[in-house]
Amino acid sequence: MRPSTRELINAIVTALESQVAPAVQDDKWAASVLRSTTQLLNHLAVRTEEEVRVLQEDNEDARRVLMSLAPRLASVRAAEKLSAATEAALSKPDPAPCDGVGLDARNEAYQAAVEQLVKHRDILRQVTGSDAARDELRAYLKRRLEREHHLYFPVFMGPPF
């Protein structure tokens, strides 16, 4: 579809920077809001092209980690709530490969389970008898940051205000 979403967003940024910025340069607040808006639009331009791929990759990675931890949680009474949260996330139906909304919903469920596991890492340590599960979660979170890094940098390298 022409123009592409990125082209539309880039045209909006160009218009804001060339037509609105000069008109608000004396108003520090308005100029700050405009800079923030253009940075968010630049982020959105990158994100529209990458979001589905990043979500697919992150969902696959999160699923592998949760599936690895699930059996260790299922057999221990102290981990019942963590096991239930993990199983609930894993039982969500698969969205279509290009369904951004479905992929995002799946990712939210996975992230909620990961958050619970991180929050209760003391129980994980009791269940597993080591820090292996914590290390597995830490490695996943590091991969997630690396996977999403290009969505934020260099877009947000300009002045924030």
mmCIF file of N, CA and C in Angstrom, residues 10-131:
data_model
loop_
_atom_site.group_PDB
_atom_site.id
_atom_site.type_symbol
_atom_site.label_atom_id
_atom_site.label_comp_id
_atom_site.label_asym_id
_atom_site.label_seq_id
_atom_site.Cartn_x
_atom_site.Cartn_y
_atom_site.Cartn_z
ATOM 1 N N ASN A 10 6.831 9.527 8.349
ATOM 2 C CA ASN A 10 7.950 10.409 8.018
ATOM 3 C C ASN A 10 7.465 11.742 7.455
ATOM 4 N N ALA A 11 6.407 11.719 6.646
ATOM 5 C CA ALA A 11 5.851 12.959 6.092
ATOM 6 C C ALA A 11 5.260 13.833 7.203
ATOM 7 N N ILE A 12 4.624 13.198 8.177
ATOM 8 C CA ILE A 12 4.076 13.946 9.318
ATOM 9 C C ILE A 12 5.213 14.604 10.100
ATOM 10 N N VAL A 13 6.280 13.852 10.364
ATOM 11 C CA VAL A 13 7.432 14.399 11.091
ATOM 12 C C VAL A 13 8.026 15.576 10.327
ATOM 13 N N THR A 14 8.195 15.407 9.027
ATOM 14 C CA THR A 14 8.750 16.484 8.204
ATOM 15 C C THR A 14 7.875 17.728 8.277
ATOM 16 N N ALA A 15 6.573 17.558 8.175
ATOM 17 C CA ALA A 15 5.658 18.695 8.250
ATOM 18 C C ALA A 15 5.730 19.378 9.611
ATOM 19 N N LEU A 16 5.769 18.594 10.665
ATOM 20 C CA LEU A 16 5.857 19.173 12.003
ATOM 21 C C LEU A 16 7.158 19.951 12.183
ATOM 22 N N GLU A 17 8.253 19.360 11.719
ATOM 23 C CA GLU A 17 9.555 20.010 11.891
ATOM 24 C C GLU A 17 9.709 21.253 11.015
ATOM 25 N N SER A 18 9.166 21.214 9.804
ATOM 26 C CA SER A 18 9.355 22.358 8.900
ATOM 27 C C SER A 18 8.297 23.445 9.061
ATOM 28 N N GLN A 19 7.079 23.069 9.446
ATOM 29 C CA GLN A 19 6.005 24.055 9.504
ATOM 30 C C GLN A 19 5.615 24.458 10.921
ATOM 31 N N VAL A 20 5.630 23.519 11.845
ATOM 32 C CA VAL A 20 5.178 23.825 13.203
ATOM 33 C C VAL A 20 6.342 24.284 14.087
ATOM 34 N N ALA A 21 7.486 23.639 13.987
ATOM 35 C CA ALA A 21 8.627 23.979 14.842
ATOM 36 C C ALA A 21 8.988 25.469 14.792
ATOM 37 N N PRO A 22 9.092 26.072 13.603
ATOM 38 C CA PRO A 22 9.418 27.509 13.591
ATOM 39 C C PRO A 22 8.364 28.370 14.294
ATOM 40 N N ALA A 23 7.121 27.945 14.246
ATOM 41 C CA ALA A 23 6.038 28.730 14.853
ATOM 42 C C ALA A 23 6.024 28.630 16.377
ATOM 43 N N VAL A 24 6.618 27.594 16.922
ATOM 44 C CA VAL A 24 6.576 27.417 18.374
ATOM 45 C C VAL A 24 7.942 27.557 19.039
ATOM 46 N N GLN A 25 8.943 28.000 18.292
ATOM 47 C CA GLN A 25 10.298 28.050 18.847
ATOM 48 C C GLN A 25 10.434 28.965 20.066
ATOM 49 N N ASP A 26 9.593 29.982 20.190
ATOM 50 C CA ASP A 26 9.663 30.891 21.341
ATOM 51 C C ASP A 26 8.924 30.357 22.564
ATOM 52 N N ASP A 27 8.119 29.332 22.381
ATOM 53 C CA ASP A 27 7.381 28.723 23.481
ATOM 54 C C ASP A 27 8.100 27.422 23.865
ATOM 55 N N LYS A 28 8.887 27.487 24.932
ATOM 56 C CA LYS A 28 9.716 26.328 25.301
ATOM 57 C C LYS A 28 8.892 25.064 25.534
ATOM 58 N N TRP A 29 7.738 25.221 26.155
ATOM 59 C CA TRP A 29 6.886 24.054 26.431
ATOM 60 C C TRP A 29 6.386 23.439 25.125
ATOM 61 N N ALA A 30 5.859 24.269 24.243
ATOM 62 C CA ALA A 30 5.348 23.763 22.965
ATOM 63 C C ALA A 30 6.470 23.135 22.142
ATOM 64 N N ALA A 31 7.641 23.757 22.144
ATOM 65 C CA ALA A 31 8.781 23.212 21.395
ATOM 66 C C ALA A 31 9.195 21.858 21.975
ATOM 67 N N SER A 32 9.150 21.728 23.295
ATOM 68 C CA SER A 32 9.481 20.464 23.947
ATOM 69 C C SER A 32 8.470 19.382 23.576
ATOM 70 N N VAL A 33 7.195 19.722 23.630
ATOM 71 C CA VAL A 33 6.145 18.766 23.265
ATOM 72 C C VAL A 33 6.315 18.338 21.809
ATOM 73 N N LEU A 34 6.634 19.275 20.959
ATOM 74 C CA LEU A 34 6.829 18.958 19.536
ATOM 75 C C LEU A 34 8.014 18.013 19.347
ATOM 76 N N ARG A 35 9.140 18.276 20.022
ATOM 77 C CA ARG A 35 10.303 17.381 19.914
ATOM 78 C C ARG A 35 9.953 15.978 20.405
ATOM 79 N N SER A 36 9.237 15.899 21.529
ATOM 80 C CA SER A 36 8.826 14.596 22.057
ATOM 81 C C SER A 36 7.915 13.876 21.069
ATOM 82 N N THR A 37 7.005 14.626 20.477
ATOM 83 C CA THR A 37 6.072 14.047 19.506
ATOM 84 C C THR A 37 6.808 13.510 18.286
ATOM 85 N N THR A 38 7.757 14.273 17.774
ATOM 86 C CA THR A 38 8.483 13.803 16.593
ATOM 87 C C THR A 38 9.350 12.591 16.930
ATOM 88 N N GLN A 39 9.922 12.553 18.140
ATOM 89 C CA GLN A 39 10.700 11.376 18.529
ATOM 90 C C GLN A 39 9.806 10.143 18.630
ATOM 91 N N LEU A 40 8.633 10.311 19.198
ATOM 92 C CA LEU A 40 7.705 9.175 19.291
ATOM 93 C C LEU A 40 7.244 8.730 17.909
ATOM 94 N N LEU A 41 7.012 9.664 17.020
ATOM 95 C CA LEU A 41 6.626 9.302 15.652
ATOM 96 C C LEU A 41 7.766 8.574 14.943
ATOM 97 N N ASN A 42 9.013 9.012 15.156
ATOM 98 C CA ASN A 42 10.156 8.314 14.563
ATOM 99 C C ASN A 42 10.264 6.896 15.107
ATOM 100 N N HIS A 43 10.006 6.740 16.399
ATOM 101 C CA HIS A 43 9.992 5.400 16.995
ATOM 102 C C HIS A 43 8.881 4.557 16.362
ATOM 103 N N LEU A 44 7.721 5.152 16.201
ATOM 104 C CA LEU A 44 6.587 4.449 15.607
ATOM 105 C C LEU A 44 6.887 4.027 14.169
ATOM 106 N N ALA A 45 7.608 4.860 13.431
ATOM 107 C CA ALA A 45 7.972 4.522 12.046
ATOM 108 C C ALA A 45 8.812 3.249 12.002
ATOM 109 N N VAL A 46 9.767 3.133 12.904
ATOM 110 C CA VAL A 46 10.602 1.925 12.967
ATOM 111 C C VAL A 46 9.770 0.751 13.464
ATOM 112 N N ARG A 47 8.985 1.010 14.480
ATOM 113 C CA ARG A 47 8.220 -0.056 15.118
ATOM 114 C C ARG A 47 7.188 -0.686 14.189
ATOM 115 N N THR A 48 6.548 0.114 13.341
ATOM 116 C CA THR A 48 5.531 -0.442 12.444
ATOM 117 C C THR A 48 6.111 -1.491 11.514
ATOM 118 N N GLU A 49 7.379 -1.321 11.164
ATOM 119 C CA GLU A 49 8.009 -2.275 10.253
ATOM 120 C C GLU A 49 8.567 -3.500 10.972
ATOM 121 N N GLU A 50 8.883 -3.369 12.239
ATOM 122 C CA GLU A 50 9.588 -4.422 12.964
ATOM 123 C C GLU A 50 8.759 -5.145 14.014
ATOM 124 N N GLU A 51 7.635 -4.578 14.413
ATOM 125 C CA GLU A 51 6.910 -5.075 15.580
ATOM 126 C C GLU A 51 6.495 -6.540 15.465
ATOM 127 N N VAL A 52 5.930 -6.950 14.345
ATOM 128 C CA VAL A 52 5.461 -8.333 14.203
ATOM 129 C C VAL A 52 6.637 -9.303 14.310
ATOM 130 N N ARG A 53 7.733 -9.005 13.629
ATOM 131 C CA ARG A 53 8.902 -9.886 13.686
ATOM 132 C C ARG A 53 9.460 -9.967 15.105
ATOM 133 N N VAL A 54 9.579 -8.821 15.772
ATOM 134 C CA VAL A 54 10.117 -8.804 17.130
ATOM 135 C C VAL A 54 9.201 -9.580 18.073
ATOM 136 N N LEU A 55 7.891 -9.388 17.936
ATOM 137 C CA LEU A 55 6.941 -10.128 18.781
ATOM 138 C C LEU A 55 7.029 -11.635 18.526
ATOM 139 N N GLN A 56 7.125 -12.020 17.256
ATOM 140 C CA GLN A 56 7.231 -13.451 16.945
ATOM 141 C C GLN A 56 8.474 -14.053 17.593
ATOM 142 N N GLU A 57 9.613 -13.376 17.437
ATOM 143 C CA GLU A 57 10.861 -13.876 18.003
ATOM 144 C C GLU A 57 10.806 -13.912 19.524
ATOM 145 N N ASP A 58 10.266 -12.843 20.122
ATOM 146 C CA ASP A 58 10.196 -12.791 21.574
ATOM 147 C C ASP A 58 9.242 -13.849 22.111
ATOM 148 N N ASN A 59 8.115 -14.040 21.435
ATOM 149 C CA ASN A 59 7.165 -15.068 21.874
ATOM 150 C C ASN A 59 7.780 -16.455 21.827
ATOM 151 N N GLU A 60 8.524 -16.749 20.767
ATOM 152 C CA GLU A 60 9.182 -18.053 20.666
ATOM 153 C C GLU A 60 10.192 -18.230 21.796
ATOM 154 N N ASP A 61 10.973 -17.192 22.055
ATOM 155 C CA ASP A 61 11.991 -17.241 23.098
ATOM 156 C C ASP A 61 11.343 -17.386 24.478
ATOM 157 N N ALA A 62 10.341 -16.561 24.774
ATOM 158 C CA ALA A 62 9.663 -16.615 26.073
ATOM 159 C C ALA A 62 8.999 -17.977 26.268
ATOM 160 N N ARG A 63 8.382 -18.487 25.212
ATOM 161 C CA ARG A 63 7.721 -19.797 25.303
ATOM 162 C C ARG A 63 8.728 -20.896 25.651
ATOM 163 N N ARG A 64 9.889 -20.866 25.011
ATOM 164 C CA ARG A 64 10.926 -21.873 25.307
ATOM 165 C C ARG A 64 11.333 -21.809 26.784
ATOM 166 N N VAL A 65 11.517 -20.593 27.289
ATOM 167 C CA VAL A 65 11.933 -20.442 28.684
ATOM 168 C C VAL A 65 10.819 -20.913 29.618
ATOM 169 N N LEU A 66 9.585 -20.492 29.359
ATOM 170 C CA LEU A 66 8.473 -20.897 30.219
ATOM 171 C C LEU A 66 8.250 -22.406 30.166
ATOM 172 N N MET A 67 8.384 -22.998 28.986
ATOM 173 C CA MET A 67 8.214 -24.450 28.862
ATOM 174 C C MET A 67 9.331 -25.199 29.600
ATOM 175 N N SER A 68 10.497 -24.611 29.622
ATOM 176 C CA SER A 68 11.609 -25.223 30.346
ATOM 177 C C SER A 68 11.369 -25.188 31.854
ATOM 178 N N LEU A 69 10.768 -24.112 32.335
ATOM 179 C CA LEU A 69 10.554 -23.964 33.773
ATOM 180 C C LEU A 69 9.274 -24.652 34.260
ATOM 181 N N ALA A 70 8.279 -24.764 33.400
ATOM 182 C CA ALA A 70 6.968 -25.295 33.806
ATOM 183 C C ALA A 70 7.036 -26.652 34.502
ATOM 184 N N PRO A 71 7.747 -27.640 33.979
ATOM 185 C CA PRO A 71 7.764 -28.948 34.654
ATOM 186 C C PRO A 71 8.377 -28.884 36.053
ATOM 187 N N ARG A 72 9.338 -28.009 36.249
ATOM 188 C CA ARG A 72 9.983 -27.879 37.557
ATOM 189 C C ARG A 72 9.041 -27.250 38.579
ATOM 190 N N LEU A 73 8.093 -26.448 38.087
ATOM 191 C CA LEU A 73 7.150 -25.774 38.982
ATOM 192 C C LEU A 73 5.949 -26.656 39.315
ATOM 193 N N ALA A 74 5.530 -27.457 38.366
ATOM 194 C CA ALA A 74 4.281 -28.222 38.485
ATOM 195 C C ALA A 74 4.277 -29.212 39.640
ATOM 196 N N SER A 75 5.428 -29.705 40.015
ATOM 197 C CA SER A 75 5.462 -30.774 41.010
ATOM 198 C C SER A 75 5.682 -30.293 42.443
ATOM 199 N N VAL A 76 5.753 -28.972 42.645
ATOM 200 C CA VAL A 76 6.061 -28.462 43.977
ATOM 201 C C VAL A 76 4.926 -27.582 44.489
ATOM 202 N N ARG A 77 4.419 -27.916 45.637
ATOM 203 C CA ARG A 77 3.279 -27.200 46.216
ATOM 204 C C ARG A 77 3.571 -25.714 46.419
ATOM 205 N N ALA A 78 4.752 -25.371 46.850
ATOM 206 C CA ALA A 78 5.109 -23.972 47.103
ATOM 207 C C ALA A 78 5.066 -23.132 45.831
ATOM 208 N N ALA A 79 5.112 -23.793 44.692
ATOM 209 C CA ALA A 79 5.143 -23.081 43.420
ATOM 210 C C ALA A 79 3.819 -23.163 42.665
ATOM 211 N N GLU A 80 2.721 -23.516 43.358
ATOM 212 C CA GLU A 80 1.428 -23.693 42.685
ATOM 213 C C GLU A 80 0.999 -22.462 41.891
ATOM 214 N N LYS A 81 1.084 -21.284 42.500
ATOM 215 C CA LYS A 81 0.654 -20.064 41.813
ATOM 216 C C LYS A 81 1.553 -19.755 40.617
ATOM 217 N N LEU A 82 2.848 -19.965 40.784
ATOM 218 C CA LEU A 82 3.767 -19.738 39.666
ATOM 219 C C LEU A 82 3.507 -20.734 38.543
ATOM 220 N N SER A 83 3.238 -21.958 38.930
ATOM 221 C CA SER A 83 2.931 -22.989 37.939
ATOM 222 C C SER A 83 1.652 -22.638 37.187
ATOM 223 N N ALA A 84 0.630 -22.182 37.917
ATOM 224 C CA ALA A 84 -0.644 -21.813 37.283
ATOM 225 C C ALA A 84 -0.460 -20.631 36.331
ATOM 226 N N ALA A 85 0.317 -19.634 36.743
ATOM 227 C CA ALA A 85 0.557 -18.464 35.883
ATOM 228 C C ALA A 85 1.306 -18.874 34.617
ATOM 229 N N THR A 86 2.283 -19.747 34.790
ATOM 230 C CA THR A 86 3.062 -20.225 33.636
ATOM 231 C C THR A 86 2.189 -21.036 32.700
ATOM 232 N N GLU A 87 1.406 -21.957 33.250
ATOM 233 C CA GLU A 87 0.526 -22.791 32.429
ATOM 234 C C GLU A 87 -0.545 -21.959 31.723
ATOM 235 N N ALA A 88 -1.073 -20.951 32.402
ATOM 236 C CA ALA A 88 -2.081 -20.079 31.779
ATOM 237 C C ALA A 88 -1.491 -19.356 30.575
ATOM 238 N N ALA A 89 -0.273 -18.870 30.710
ATOM 239 C CA ALA A 89 0.376 -18.180 29.592
ATOM 240 C C ALA A 89 0.642 -19.138 28.439
ATOM 241 N N LEU A 90 1.098 -20.345 28.769
ATOM 242 C CA LEU A 90 1.425 -21.323 27.730
ATOM 243 C C LEU A 90 0.188 -21.888 27.032
ATOM 244 N N SER A 91 -0.957 -21.812 27.686
ATOM 245 C CA SER A 91 -2.162 -22.409 27.105
ATOM 246 C C SER A 91 -2.928 -21.467 26.168
ATOM 247 N N LYS A 92 -2.470 -20.241 26.038
ATOM 248 C CA LYS A 92 -3.146 -19.302 25.136
ATOM 249 C C LYS A 92 -3.088 -19.846 23.705
ATOM 250 N N PRO A 93 -4.173 -19.685 22.936
ATOM 251 C CA PRO A 93 -4.159 -20.176 21.548
ATOM 252 C C PRO A 93 -3.165 -19.392 20.691
ATOM 253 N N ASP A 94 -2.638 -20.076 19.701
ATOM 254 C CA ASP A 94 -1.668 -19.436 18.809
ATOM 255 C C ASP A 94 -2.354 -18.421 17.906
ATOM 256 N N PRO A 95 -1.843 -17.185 17.871
ATOM 257 C CA PRO A 95 -2.387 -16.205 16.930
ATOM 258 C C PRO A 95 -1.840 -16.478 15.528
ATOM 259 N N ALA A 96 -2.473 -15.901 14.548
ATOM 260 C CA ALA A 96 -1.970 -16.002 13.179
ATOM 261 C C ALA A 96 -0.588 -15.341 13.121
ATOM 262 N N PRO A 97 0.306 -15.827 12.256
ATOM 263 C CA PRO A 97 1.674 -15.307 12.210
ATOM 264 C C PRO A 97 1.792 -13.794 12.000
ATOM 265 N N CYS A 98 0.855 -13.193 11.304
ATOM 266 C CA CYS A 98 0.930 -11.756 11.043
ATOM 267 C C CYS A 98 -0.091 -10.951 11.841
ATOM 268 N N ASP A 99 -0.715 -11.565 12.812
ATOM 269 C CA ASP A 99 -1.712 -10.901 13.643
ATOM 270 C C ASP A 99 -1.007 -10.150 14.766
ATOM 271 N N GLY A 100 -0.686 -8.885 14.518
ATOM 272 C CA GLY A 100 0.032 -8.083 15.506
ATOM 273 C C GLY A 100 -0.693 -7.980 16.827
ATOM 274 N N VAL A 101 -2.010 -7.836 16.788
ATOM 275 C CA VAL A 101 -2.796 -7.725 18.028
ATOM 276 C C VAL A 101 -2.735 -9.036 18.806
ATOM 277 N N GLY A 102 -2.906 -10.151 18.116
ATOM 278 C CA GLY A 102 -2.843 -11.459 18.766
ATOM 279 C C GLY A 102 -1.449 -11.760 19.308
ATOM 280 N N LEU A 103 -0.426 -11.418 18.531
ATOM 281 C CA LEU A 103 0.953 -11.627 18.974
ATOM 282 C C LEU A 103 1.247 -10.784 20.213
ATOM 283 N N ASP A 104 0.726 -9.565 20.218
ATOM 284 C CA ASP A 104 0.934 -8.684 21.365
ATOM 285 C C ASP A 104 0.219 -9.228 22.606
ATOM 286 N N ALA A 105 -0.992 -9.730 22.429
ATOM 287 C CA ALA A 105 -1.734 -10.309 23.557
ATOM 288 C C ALA A 105 -0.994 -11.527 24.112
ATOM 289 N N ARG A 106 -0.483 -12.358 23.226
ATOM 290 C CA ARG A 106 0.300 -13.525 23.654
ATOM 291 C C ARG A 106 1.535 -13.053 24.412
ATOM 292 N N ASN A 107 2.204 -12.035 23.895
ATOM 293 C CA ASN A 107 3.404 -11.528 24.535
ATOM 294 C C ASN A 107 3.099 -10.966 25.921
ATOM 295 N N GLU A 108 1.977 -10.283 26.047
ATOM 296 C CA GLU A 108 1.569 -9.751 27.357
ATOM 297 C C GLU A 108 1.383 -10.893 28.359
ATOM 298 N N ALA A 109 0.769 -11.984 27.931
ATOM 299 C CA ALA A 109 0.570 -13.140 28.817
ATOM 300 C C ALA A 109 1.915 -13.742 29.218
ATOM 301 N N TYR A 110 2.813 -13.886 28.254
ATOM 302 C CA TYR A 110 4.135 -14.424 28.558
ATOM 303 C C TYR A 110 4.883 -13.507 29.520
ATOM 304 N N GLN A 111 4.803 -12.207 29.265
ATOM 305 C CA GLN A 111 5.524 -11.262 30.116
ATOM 306 C C GLN A 111 4.965 -11.241 31.536
ATOM 307 N N ALA A 112 3.664 -11.405 31.675
ATOM 308 C CA ALA A 112 3.064 -11.476 33.012
ATOM 309 C C ALA A 112 3.604 -12.696 33.763
ATOM 310 N N ALA A 113 3.733 -13.820 33.063
ATOM 311 C CA ALA A 113 4.270 -15.032 33.691
ATOM 312 C C ALA A 113 5.748 -14.842 34.039
ATOM 313 N N VAL A 114 6.503 -14.271 33.123
ATOM 314 C CA VAL A 114 7.926 -14.016 33.384
ATOM 315 C C VAL A 114 8.069 -13.082 34.588
ATOM 316 N N GLU A 115 7.237 -12.052 34.642
ATOM 317 C CA GLU A 115 7.287 -11.111 35.761
ATOM 318 C C GLU A 115 7.032 -11.812 37.097
ATOM 319 N N GLN A 116 6.061 -12.708 37.119
ATOM 320 C CA GLN A 116 5.780 -13.456 38.347
ATOM 321 C C GLN A 116 6.970 -14.337 38.735
ATOM 322 N N LEU A 117 7.591 -14.959 37.752
ATOM 323 C CA LEU A 117 8.747 -15.811 38.032
ATOM 324 C C LEU A 117 9.922 -14.992 38.554
ATOM 325 N N VAL A 118 10.138 -13.831 37.971
ATOM 326 C CA VAL A 118 11.221 -12.964 38.435
ATOM 327 C C VAL A 118 10.908 -12.460 39.848
ATOM 328 N N LYS A 119 9.672 -12.062 40.048
ATOM 329 C CA LYS A 119 9.252 -11.545 41.355
ATOM 330 C C LYS A 119 9.415 -12.595 42.453
ATOM 331 N N HIS A 120 9.189 -13.853 42.121
ATOM 332 C CA HIS A 120 9.264 -14.940 43.105
ATOM 333 C C HIS A 120 10.457 -15.851 42.833
ATOM 334 N N ARG A 121 11.574 -15.245 42.495
ATOM 335 C CA ARG A 121 12.769 -16.037 42.200
ATOM 336 C C ARG A 121 13.255 -16.825 43.415
ATOM 337 N N ASP A 122 12.884 -16.373 44.618
ATOM 338 C CA ASP A 122 13.239 -17.131 45.817
ATOM 339 C C ASP A 122 12.552 -18.500 45.815
ATOM 340 N N ILE A 123 11.304 -18.535 45.366
ATOM 341 C CA ILE A 123 10.581 -19.819 45.265
ATOM 342 C C ILE A 123 11.212 -20.673 44.169
ATOM 343 N N LEU A 124 11.595 -20.045 43.077
ATOM 344 C CA LEU A 124 12.266 -20.787 41.998
ATOM 345 C C LEU A 124 13.535 -21.453 42.519
ATOM 346 N N ARG A 125 14.273 -20.708 43.320
ATOM 347 C CA ARG A 125 15.512 -21.268 43.865
ATOM 348 C C ARG A 125 15.204 -22.459 44.778
ATOM 349 N N GLN A 126 14.162 -22.350 45.592
ATOM 350 C CA GLN A 126 13.766 -23.462 46.474
ATOM 351 C C GLN A 126 13.372 -24.683 45.644
ATOM 352 N N VAL A 127 12.606 -24.430 44.584
ATOM 353 C CA VAL A 127 12.089 -25.512 43.748
ATOM 354 C C VAL A 127 13.209 -26.231 43.012
ATOM 355 N N THR A 128 14.130 -25.453 42.467
ATOM 356 C CA THR A 128 15.169 -26.049 41.626
ATOM 357 C C THR A 128 16.436 -26.386 42.395
ATOM 358 N N GLY A 129 16.610 -25.759 43.557
ATOM 359 C CA GLY A 129 17.807 -26.031 44.343
ATOM 360 C C GLY A 129 19.051 -25.335 43.835
ATOM 361 N N SER A 130 18.873 -24.436 42.852
ATOM 362 C CA SER A 130 20.022 -23.689 42.328
ATOM 363 C C SER A 130 19.526 -22.371 41.729
ATOM 364 N N ASP A 131 20.462 -21.628 41.202
ATOM 365 C CA ASP A 131 20.109 -20.369 40.550
ATOM 366 C C ASP A 131 19.939 -20.535 39.033
#
